[in-house]
Amino acid sequence: MPLFLQEGIASVNPIRDAIIQASYLAASVMFVLGLKSLTRPDSARRGMQQAALGMLLAVIGTLLNQNILTYQWIIGGLVIGALAGYPMAMKVPMTSMPQFIAFSHAFGAIAATLVGVVEYRELTREGLLTNGLAGALGFEVLFGALTVTGSFMAFGKLQELITGRPITFKGQNAVNIMLMAVAFGCFGYLVYNPMAAWAFYSVVGLALFLGISMVLPIGGGDMPVVISLLNSYAGLAAAATGFAIGNNVLIIAGALEGAGGFILSVMMSKAMNRSFANVIFGAFGAAPSSGAKAAGEVKEPKTISSEDAATQLAYAGSVVIIPGYGMAVAQAQHVCRELHELIEGQGGAVKYAIHPVAGRMPGHLNVIMAEAGIDYGALLTDVDDANRVLGSADIAIVIGGNDIVNPDAEGDTSSPLYGMPIFRPWTAKVTYVIKRGKGTGFSGVENPLFALDTTRMIYGDAKGVLGNLVKEVKALNEGH
Ligand code: NAP
């Protein structure tokens, strides 16, 4: 009897079987509750705890199934996994989280693919392979293997082990579509003739190759969308595993992950005002865009000293802070909170405008600001709401942000950013922009905000500049 198929058969111990199924049901409920809680920043931590509890219940339920387990292998796996995973998770900086997630996905997908291969061999040997099971296993290895190499590629690009630039050649999309058609053809033949081992292993091989060839033309900055999509594929592979081995919790968790990952990818594309197809096939960032203005066309931005900026901040009635990727790179959130408290101490109101695609992964800046202990009530996460508040603010401070405040997204139809919802800091009385120099943002296009008459640049690393502002505001307070 194949190792995993035994999960689906009648147990000799009905009480233990009932406990296992109850733990799977409770785990599924916890996963759904966890996802629901994750939709709001103030309940997100609880959501993670609910999902983790769900996973614990699923693991306990599985470990109770003595029919199918060899405990020494499981303990060995647990020890190796914990020894490798714990230090990695503790040490990885927030800015490297996308590649860390890609790396972990690759290992989850390796597990799903290996289960598929072992199960195919066992079922074939026992002569128990039906057309339905062959379909489930083929689907599992197709999406599992694609996720393995795709995730390693995404990791490599984000970690800069390979170039983050899109690697393209003529007819690339056509080649990929053809390879995918061949993979689906082999899959179809496998369902028709489950004993055709060549078709099964061709699906595995083609999927491994497709994972590489489909991620190659995608730019490093678009990797979060790709990672989320691969997450969705890993979920589909897990759900297929659930069908193959008759495990309900795997079907439910896989379906949730499959749907969740896909919705997140589409939402990220939408927040960047790019079609999903443009992210996957568009090779964004390959060459300077037509919307990028020649250097000569852009006016020289005006600067302001930390001393003068601090004086204005100390007397401002309302300040809106717009954090971007540079805030996360500089790890400036704690000193930002210090400045925030000083302004509030002087009677000013401080709000944060958090853009849905600020930073490099969904919720990046929400997490960074939460880490610094900023109250959720101070976060404006809706672009329209934030723009309303900006319209009546005394000072807007853009900290390490660029694309999320580029006016061309509203006014220049030739800009690659055109149509992306953006914040309008220029509607405040004055805008300060803190960044190290004249670097462009993720899109690589110039930002006319910096040269507007009401904008003042404060050049430098975000943490250093904010530290200076804190010192100056404190000195002003003490002088009173
Ligand atoms: P951005 O457009 O990439 O701009 C970041 C700016 O931060 C740069 O212009 C850089 O200018 C500055 N910077 C870097 N290090 C700094 C430091 N240590 N101190 C101060 N400034 C620093 O970032 P964004 O405005 O947050 O926009 C996010 C972009 O990423 C959007 O285009 C979005 O579509 C894209 N994206 C987001 C996601 C997501 O899920 N969040 C996913 C994929 C793509 P200097 O070099 O001059 O300092």
Coordinates of C-alpha atoms and ligand atoms in Angstrom, one line a residue:
M1 CA 0.0 0.0 0.0
P2 CA 1.5 3.4 -1.0
L3 CA 2.7 5.4 1.9
F4 CA 0.4 8.4 1.6
L5 CA -2.7 6.8 0.2
Q6 CA -3.2 5.1 3.6
E7 CA -4.4 8.5 5.0
G8 CA -7.6 8.1 3.1
I9 CA -8.4 4.5 4.1
A10 CA -10.6 3.3 7.1
S11 CA -8.5 3.3 10.2
V12 CA -8.4 0.4 12.7
N13 CA -8.8 3.0 15.5
P14 CA -12.0 5.1 14.9
I15 CA -11.5 7.3 18.0
R16 CA -8.0 8.3 16.9
D17 CA -9.3 8.9 13.4
A18 CA -12.0 11.2 14.7
I19 CA -9.5 13.1 16.8
I20 CA -7.3 13.5 13.7
Q21 CA -10.2 14.7 11.5
A22 CA -11.3 17.1 14.3
S23 CA -7.8 18.6 14.6
Y24 CA -7.8 19.1 10.8
L25 CA -11.2 20.8 10.9
A26 CA -10.0 23.1 13.8
A27 CA -6.8 23.8 11.9
S28 CA -8.8 24.8 8.7
V29 CA -11.0 27.1 10.8
M30 CA -7.9 28.7 12.4
F31 CA -6.4 29.3 8.9
V32 CA -9.6 31.1 7.7
L33 CA -9.8 33.2 10.9
G34 CA -6.1 34.0 10.6
L35 CA -6.5 35.2 7.0
K36 CA -9.5 37.4 8.1
S37 CA -7.5 38.9 11.0
L38 CA -4.6 39.6 8.6
T39 CA -6.8 42.0 6.6
R40 CA -6.4 44.8 9.2
P41 CA -3.1 46.1 10.7
D42 CA -4.4 46.1 14.3
S43 CA -5.5 42.5 14.2
A44 CA -2.6 41.2 11.9
R45 CA -0.5 40.0 14.8
R46 CA -3.5 38.0 16.1
G47 CA -4.0 36.6 12.6
M48 CA -0.4 35.3 12.5
Q49 CA -0.9 33.6 15.9
Q50 CA -4.2 32.1 14.7
A51 CA -2.6 30.7 11.6
A52 CA 0.4 29.4 13.6
L53 CA -2.0 27.6 16.0
G54 CA -3.8 26.2 13.0
M55 CA -0.5 24.8 11.7
L56 CA 0.3 23.4 15.1
L57 CA -3.0 21.5 15.2
A58 CA -2.5 20.2 11.6
V59 CA 1.0 18.9 12.6
I60 CA -0.3 17.3 15.8
G61 CA -3.2 15.7 13.8
T62 CA -0.7 14.3 11.3
L63 CA 1.7 13.0 14.0
L64 CA -1.2 11.1 15.6
N65 CA -1.5 9.1 12.4
Q66 CA 0.7 6.2 13.4
N67 CA -0.4 4.2 10.4
I68 CA 1.7 6.2 8.0
L69 CA 4.6 7.6 9.9
T70 CA 8.2 6.7 10.7
Y71 CA 9.0 9.1 13.6
Q72 CA 12.8 9.0 13.4
W73 CA 12.7 10.7 9.9
I74 CA 10.2 13.3 11.1
I75 CA 12.3 14.2 14.2
G76 CA 15.4 14.3 12.0
G77 CA 13.6 16.7 9.6
L78 CA 12.3 18.8 12.5
V79 CA 15.7 19.2 14.1
I80 CA 17.4 20.1 10.8
G81 CA 14.6 22.5 9.7
A82 CA 14.5 24.3 13.1
L83 CA 18.3 24.6 13.2
A84 CA 18.4 26.1 9.8
G85 CA 15.2 28.2 9.9
Y86 CA 15.3 29.8 13.3
P87 CA 18.7 31.7 13.0
M88 CA 17.8 32.7 9.4
A89 CA 14.4 34.1 10.5
M90 CA 15.9 35.9 13.5
K91 CA 18.8 37.5 11.5
V92 CA 17.2 38.5 8.2
P93 CA 16.7 42.2 8.0
M94 CA 13.2 43.5 7.0
T95 CA 14.6 44.8 3.7
S96 CA 15.6 41.2 2.8
M97 CA 12.3 39.7 3.7
P98 CA 11.1 39.3 0.0
Q99 CA 14.1 37.1 -0.8
F100 CA 13.8 35.2 2.4
I101 CA 10.2 34.4 1.6
A102 CA 11.2 33.3 -1.9
F103 CA 13.9 31.0 -0.4
S104 CA 11.4 29.4 2.0
H105 CA 8.8 28.9 -0.9
A106 CA 11.4 27.0 -2.9
F107 CA 11.8 24.5 0.0
G108 CA 8.0 24.1 0.5
A109 CA 7.8 23.5 -3.3
I110 CA 10.6 20.9 -3.2
A111 CA 8.7 19.0 -0.5
A112 CA 5.5 19.1 -2.6
T113 CA 7.3 18.0 -5.8
L114 CA 9.1 15.1 -4.0
V115 CA 5.8 13.9 -2.4
G116 CA 4.4 13.9 -5.9
V117 CA 7.3 11.9 -7.4
V118 CA 7.4 9.3 -4.6
E119 CA 3.6 8.9 -4.7
Y120 CA 3.6 8.4 -8.5
R121 CA 6.3 5.7 -8.1
E122 CA 4.5 3.9 -5.3
L123 CA 1.0 4.0 -6.9
T124 CA 2.5 2.8 -10.2
R125 CA 4.3 -0.1 -8.5
E126 CA 1.1 -1.1 -6.6
G127 CA -1.0 -0.7 -9.7
L128 CA -3.3 1.7 -7.9
L129 CA -2.9 4.7 -10.2
T130 CA -6.3 5.9 -11.4
N131 CA -6.7 8.7 -14.0
G132 CA -7.9 11.1 -11.3
L133 CA -4.9 10.4 -9.1
A134 CA -2.6 10.8 -12.1
G135 CA -4.2 14.2 -12.8
A136 CA -3.8 15.3 -9.1
L137 CA -0.1 14.2 -9.1
G138 CA 0.6 15.7 -12.5
F139 CA -0.9 19.0 -11.3
E140 CA 1.1 18.8 -8.1
V141 CA 4.5 18.3 -9.8
L142 CA 3.7 20.8 -12.6
F143 CA 3.1 23.7 -10.1
G144 CA 5.5 22.4 -7.5
A145 CA 8.5 22.1 -9.8
L146 CA 7.8 25.4 -11.5
T147 CA 7.7 27.1 -8.0
V148 CA 11.1 25.4 -7.0
T149 CA 13.2 27.0 -9.8
G150 CA 11.1 30.1 -10.1
S151 CA 11.5 30.9 -6.3
F152 CA 15.3 30.2 -6.5
M153 CA 15.5 32.6 -9.4
A154 CA 13.5 35.2 -7.6
F155 CA 15.8 34.8 -4.6
G156 CA 18.9 35.1 -6.8
K157 CA 17.6 38.3 -8.4
L158 CA 16.7 40.0 -5.1
Q159 CA 19.9 38.9 -3.4
E160 CA 21.8 40.2 -6.5
L161 CA 23.4 36.8 -7.0
I162 CA 22.2 37.3 -10.6
T163 CA 21.4 40.6 -12.3
G164 CA 18.1 42.1 -11.2
R165 CA 17.6 43.5 -14.8
P166 CA 15.2 41.6 -17.0
I167 CA 17.1 39.1 -19.2
T168 CA 15.3 39.0 -22.5
F169 CA 15.7 37.6 -26.0
K170 CA 13.6 37.9 -29.1
G171 CA 10.5 35.6 -29.1
Q172 CA 10.9 34.8 -25.4
N173 CA 7.3 35.0 -24.5
A174 CA 6.4 32.8 -27.5
V175 CA 9.0 30.2 -26.5
N176 CA 7.7 30.2 -22.9
I177 CA 4.1 29.8 -24.1
M178 CA 5.1 26.9 -26.4
L179 CA 7.0 25.2 -23.5
M180 CA 3.9 25.6 -21.3
A181 CA 1.7 24.1 -24.0
V182 CA 4.0 21.1 -24.3
A183 CA 4.0 20.7 -20.5
F184 CA 0.2 20.8 -20.4
G185 CA 0.1 18.4 -23.4
C186 CA 2.2 15.9 -21.4
F187 CA 0.0 16.5 -18.4
G188 CA -3.1 15.8 -20.5
Y189 CA -1.5 12.6 -21.9
L190 CA -0.7 11.5 -18.3
V191 CA -4.3 11.8 -17.2
Y192 CA -5.3 9.8 -20.3
N193 CA -2.6 7.1 -19.7
P194 CA -1.5 7.2 -16.0
M195 CA 1.2 4.6 -16.6
A196 CA 3.1 6.8 -19.1
A197 CA 6.0 7.6 -16.8
W198 CA 7.8 9.5 -19.6
A199 CA 4.8 12.0 -19.6
F200 CA 5.0 12.4 -15.8
Y201 CA 8.8 13.0 -15.7
S202 CA 8.5 15.3 -18.7
V203 CA 6.0 17.5 -16.8
V204 CA 8.6 17.6 -13.9
G205 CA 11.5 18.6 -16.2
L206 CA 9.6 21.1 -18.3
A207 CA 8.1 22.7 -15.1
L208 CA 11.6 23.1 -13.6
F209 CA 12.8 24.7 -16.8
L210 CA 9.7 27.0 -17.1
G211 CA 10.4 28.3 -13.5
I212 CA 13.7 29.6 -14.7
S213 CA 12.6 30.9 -18.2
M214 CA 9.5 32.6 -16.9
V215 CA 11.3 34.5 -14.2
L216 CA 14.4 35.5 -16.3
P217 CA 12.6 38.4 -18.2
I218 CA 11.1 39.9 -15.0
G219 CA 12.9 42.7 -13.3
G220 CA 14.1 42.4 -9.7
G221 CA 11.7 45.1 -8.5
D222 CA 8.7 43.1 -9.8
M223 CA 9.9 40.1 -7.8
P224 CA 7.4 40.6 -4.9
V225 CA 4.5 40.2 -7.4
V226 CA 6.3 37.1 -8.8
I227 CA 6.9 35.7 -5.3
S228 CA 3.2 36.2 -4.5
L229 CA 2.3 34.4 -7.7
L230 CA 4.6 31.5 -7.0
N231 CA 3.1 31.4 -3.5
S232 CA -0.2 30.9 -5.2
Y233 CA 1.3 28.0 -7.3
A234 CA 2.7 26.4 -4.2
G235 CA -0.7 26.5 -2.7
L236 CA -2.3 24.9 -5.8
A237 CA 0.4 22.2 -5.6
A238 CA -0.4 21.6 -2.0
A239 CA -4.1 21.4 -2.7
A240 CA -3.4 18.8 -5.4
T241 CA -1.3 16.8 -2.9
G242 CA -4.3 16.9 -0.6
F243 CA -6.5 15.3 -3.4
A244 CA -3.8 12.8 -4.1
I245 CA -3.4 11.6 -0.5
G246 CA -6.9 12.2 0.7
N247 CA -6.0 14.9 3.2
N248 CA -8.7 17.6 3.7
V249 CA -6.6 20.2 5.6
L250 CA -4.1 20.2 2.8
I251 CA -6.8 20.8 0.2
I252 CA -8.3 23.7 2.3
A253 CA -4.9 25.3 3.2
G254 CA -3.6 24.9 -0.3
A255 CA -6.8 26.5 -1.8
L256 CA -6.5 29.4 0.6
E257 CA -2.9 29.9 -0.2
G258 CA -3.6 29.5 -4.0
A259 CA -6.4 32.1 -4.0
G260 CA -4.7 34.5 -1.5
G261 CA -1.4 34.6 -3.4
F262 CA -3.1 35.2 -6.7
I263 CA -5.3 38.0 -5.3
L264 CA -2.3 39.6 -3.7
S265 CA -0.4 39.5 -7.0
V266 CA -3.3 41.2 -8.8
M267 CA -3.7 43.8 -6.1
M268 CA 0.0 44.7 -6.2
S269 CA -0.1 45.0 -10.0
K270 CA -3.2 47.2 -9.7
A271 CA -1.6 49.5 -7.0
M272 CA 1.3 50.0 -9.5
N273 CA -1.3 50.6 -12.2
R274 CA 0.3 47.8 -14.3
S275 CA -1.7 45.0 -15.8
F276 CA -0.9 41.6 -14.4
A277 CA 0.3 40.6 -17.9
N278 CA 2.6 43.6 -18.0
V279 CA 4.3 42.5 -14.8
I280 CA 4.7 38.8 -16.0
F281 CA 5.6 39.5 -19.6
G282 CA 6.5 43.2 -19.7
A283 CA 10.2 43.1 -18.8
F284 CA 9.7 46.3 -16.8
G285 CA 12.9 48.2 -16.0
A286 CA 14.8 46.6 -19.0
A287 CA 15.7 49.9 -20.6
P288 CA 15.2 53.6 -19.7
S289 CA 11.6 54.3 -20.3
S290 CA 10.2 56.7 -22.8
G291 CA 8.7 58.7 -20.0
A292 CA 12.1 59.3 -18.4
K293 CA 13.0 63.0 -18.9
A294 CA 16.4 63.9 -20.2
A295 CA 18.5 65.3 -17.4
G296 CA 18.6 68.8 -18.9
E297 CA 14.8 69.2 -18.8
V298 CA 14.6 68.9 -15.0
K299 CA 15.0 72.1 -12.9
E300 CA 17.6 72.1 -10.1
P301 CA 15.9 71.3 -6.8
K302 CA 16.1 73.8 -3.9
T303 CA 17.6 72.7 -0.6
I304 CA 16.9 73.6 3.0
S305 CA 19.2 73.2 6.1
S306 CA 18.2 70.9 8.9
E307 CA 18.2 73.9 11.2
D308 CA 15.7 75.9 9.1
A309 CA 13.5 72.8 8.6
A310 CA 13.5 72.0 12.3
T311 CA 12.4 75.6 13.1
Q312 CA 9.4 75.2 10.8
L313 CA 8.6 71.7 12.1
A314 CA 8.7 72.9 15.7
Y315 CA 5.9 75.4 14.9
A316 CA 3.8 73.3 12.4
G317 CA 0.2 72.7 13.3
S318 CA -0.1 69.6 11.1
V319 CA 2.6 67.4 9.5
V320 CA 2.1 64.4 7.2
I321 CA 5.0 62.0 6.9
I322 CA 5.3 59.9 3.7
P323 CA 7.7 57.1 4.2
G324 CA 9.1 55.1 1.2
Y325 CA 11.6 52.5 0.5
G326 CA 14.6 54.6 1.7
M327 CA 13.1 54.8 5.2
A328 CA 13.2 51.0 5.3
V329 CA 16.8 50.8 3.9
A330 CA 18.0 53.4 6.4
Q331 CA 16.1 51.8 9.3
A332 CA 15.1 55.3 10.2
Q333 CA 11.7 54.5 11.7
H334 CA 12.7 54.8 15.4
V335 CA 14.3 58.2 15.0
C336 CA 11.3 59.2 12.9
R337 CA 9.1 58.4 15.8
E338 CA 11.3 60.6 18.0
L339 CA 10.7 63.5 15.7
H340 CA 7.0 62.8 15.6
E341 CA 6.8 62.9 19.4
L342 CA 8.8 66.1 19.6
I343 CA 6.4 67.8 17.1
E344 CA 3.4 66.5 19.0
G345 CA 5.0 67.8 22.2
Q346 CA 4.9 71.2 20.6
G347 CA 1.2 70.9 19.9
G348 CA 1.4 69.8 16.2
A349 CA -0.5 66.8 14.8
V350 CA 1.4 64.1 12.9
K351 CA 0.0 61.5 10.5
Y352 CA 1.6 59.0 8.2
A353 CA 0.5 58.4 4.6
I354 CA 1.3 54.8 3.8
H355 CA 1.1 53.9 0.1
P356 CA 0.0 50.3 -0.8
V357 CA 3.2 49.7 -2.8
A358 CA 5.6 51.8 -0.8
G359 CA 8.8 49.9 -0.2
R360 CA 9.4 46.6 -1.9
M361 CA 6.7 44.2 -0.6
P362 CA 3.1 44.5 0.4
G363 CA 2.7 46.1 3.8
H364 CA 6.4 46.9 4.0
L365 CA 6.0 50.4 5.5
N366 CA 3.1 49.4 7.7
V367 CA 5.4 46.8 9.3
I368 CA 8.3 49.2 9.6
M369 CA 6.1 51.9 11.3
A370 CA 4.5 49.3 13.5
E371 CA 7.9 48.1 14.6
A372 CA 8.7 51.7 15.8
G373 CA 5.5 51.6 17.8
I374 CA 3.6 54.2 15.7
D375 CA -0.1 54.0 16.6
Y376 CA -2.3 52.5 13.8
G377 CA -4.6 55.4 14.2
A378 CA -1.9 57.7 12.9
L379 CA -1.6 55.7 9.6
L380 CA -3.5 56.9 6.5
T381 CA -3.6 53.8 4.3
D382 CA -6.2 55.0 1.8
V383 CA -4.6 57.2 -0.9
D384 CA -7.6 59.4 -1.3
D385 CA -8.0 59.9 2.5
A386 CA -4.3 60.7 2.7
N387 CA -4.5 63.3 -0.1
R388 CA -7.4 65.0 1.6
V389 CA -5.3 65.4 4.8
L390 CA -2.3 66.5 2.8
G391 CA -4.4 69.3 1.2
S392 CA -4.7 71.0 4.6
A393 CA -1.3 70.1 6.1
D394 CA 1.4 72.7 6.9
I395 CA 4.3 70.4 6.1
A396 CA 4.6 67.1 4.1
I397 CA 7.8 65.2 4.7
V398 CA 8.7 62.5 2.1
I399 CA 11.3 60.2 3.7
G400 CA 13.1 57.9 1.2
G401 CA 10.1 57.9 -1.1
N402 CA 10.1 58.6 -4.8
D403 CA 7.6 56.9 -7.2
I404 CA 4.8 57.1 -4.7
V405 CA 4.9 60.9 -4.9
N406 CA 5.7 61.4 -8.6
P407 CA 3.3 64.0 -10.0
D408 CA 3.8 62.6 -13.6
A409 CA 1.7 59.6 -12.5
E410 CA -1.2 62.1 -12.8
G411 CA 0.0 64.6 -15.4
D412 CA 2.2 62.8 -18.0
T413 CA 0.5 60.2 -20.1
S414 CA 4.0 59.1 -21.5
S415 CA 5.3 58.3 -18.0
P416 CA 5.5 54.6 -17.1
L417 CA 3.9 55.6 -13.8
Y418 CA 0.9 57.2 -15.5
G419 CA -2.3 56.2 -13.8
M420 CA -0.7 54.8 -10.6
P421 CA -2.5 56.3 -7.6
I422 CA 0.0 58.6 -5.8
F423 CA 0.2 60.9 -2.8
R424 CA 0.1 64.7 -3.5
P425 CA 2.6 66.2 -1.0
W426 CA 2.7 69.4 -3.1
T427 CA -0.8 70.3 -1.9
A428 CA 0.6 70.9 1.6
K429 CA 2.1 74.4 2.2
V430 CA 5.6 73.1 2.0
T431 CA 7.2 69.7 1.1
Y432 CA 10.5 68.4 2.5
V433 CA 12.1 65.5 0.7
I434 CA 14.8 63.5 2.5
K435 CA 16.9 61.3 0.3
R436 CA 20.6 60.8 -0.3
G437 CA 21.0 62.4 -3.7
K438 CA 19.4 62.5 -7.1
G439 CA 18.7 58.8 -7.4
T440 CA 15.6 57.8 -9.2
G441 CA 13.1 55.3 -7.6
F442 CA 12.2 51.8 -8.5
S443 CA 10.7 52.8 -11.9
G444 CA 13.9 54.7 -12.9
V445 CA 12.0 57.8 -13.9
E446 CA 12.8 61.4 -12.8
N447 CA 10.5 63.0 -10.3
P448 CA 9.4 66.6 -11.0
L449 CA 8.2 67.0 -7.4
F450 CA 11.8 67.7 -6.3
A451 CA 12.0 70.8 -8.5
L452 CA 8.7 72.4 -7.5
D453 CA 8.8 75.8 -5.9
T454 CA 7.3 74.6 -2.6
T455 CA 9.6 71.6 -2.3
R456 CA 12.9 71.7 -0.3
M457 CA 15.4 68.8 -0.5
I458 CA 17.3 67.7 2.6
Y459 CA 20.0 65.4 1.2
G460 CA 21.5 62.6 3.3
D461 CA 20.8 59.2 4.7
A462 CA 17.2 59.2 6.2
K463 CA 18.4 58.1 9.6
G464 CA 21.2 60.7 9.8
V465 CA 19.0 63.6 8.5
L466 CA 16.2 62.7 10.9
G467 CA 18.7 62.5 13.7
N468 CA 19.9 66.0 12.9
L469 CA 16.3 67.3 12.8
V470 CA 15.6 65.7 16.2
K471 CA 18.7 67.4 17.7
E472 CA 17.7 70.8 16.2
V473 CA 14.0 70.6 17.4
K474 CA 15.2 69.5 20.9
A475 CA 17.6 72.5 21.0
L476 CA 14.8 74.8 20.0
N477 CA 12.6 73.4 22.8
E478 CA 15.4 73.8 25.3
G479 CA 15.9 77.4 24.2
H480 CA 12.3 78.3 25.1
Ligands
NAP1 P1 11.3 54.2 -4.7 O1 10.5 54.9 -5.7 O2 12.1 53.0 -5.0 O3 12.3 55.4 -4.1 C1 13.1 55.1 -3.0 C2 14.0 56.3 -2.8 O4 14.6 56.2 -1.6 C3 15.1 56.4 -3.9 O5 14.8 57.4 -4.8 C4 16.4 56.7 -3.1 O6 16.9 58.0 -3.6 C5 15.9 56.8 -1.6 N1 16.8 56.2 -0.7 C6 17.4 55.0 -0.8 N2 18.1 54.7 0.3 C7 18.0 55.8 1.1 C8 18.5 56.1 2.4 N3 19.3 55.3 3.1 N4 18.1 57.3 2.9 C9 17.3 58.1 2.3 N5 16.8 57.9 1.1 C10 17.1 56.7 0.5 O7 10.4 53.8 -3.4 P2 8.9 54.2 -3.1 O8 8.6 55.6 -3.3 O9 8.6 53.5 -1.7 O10 8.1 53.4 -4.2 C11 8.1 52.0 -4.2 C12 8.3 51.5 -5.6 O11 8.5 50.1 -5.6 C13 7.1 51.7 -6.5 O12 7.5 52.0 -7.8 C14 6.4 50.4 -6.5 O13 5.6 50.2 -7.7 C15 7.6 49.4 -6.5 N6 7.2 48.1 -6.0 C16 6.6 48.0 -4.8 C17 6.2 46.7 -4.3 C18 5.5 46.5 -3.0 O14 4.9 45.5 -2.8 N7 5.6 47.5 -2.1 C19 6.4 45.6 -5.1 C20 7.1 45.8 -6.3 C21 7.4 47.0 -6.8 P3 18.5 58.3 -3.3 O15 19.2 57.2 -4.0 O16 18.7 59.6 -4.0 O17 18.7 58.3 -1.9

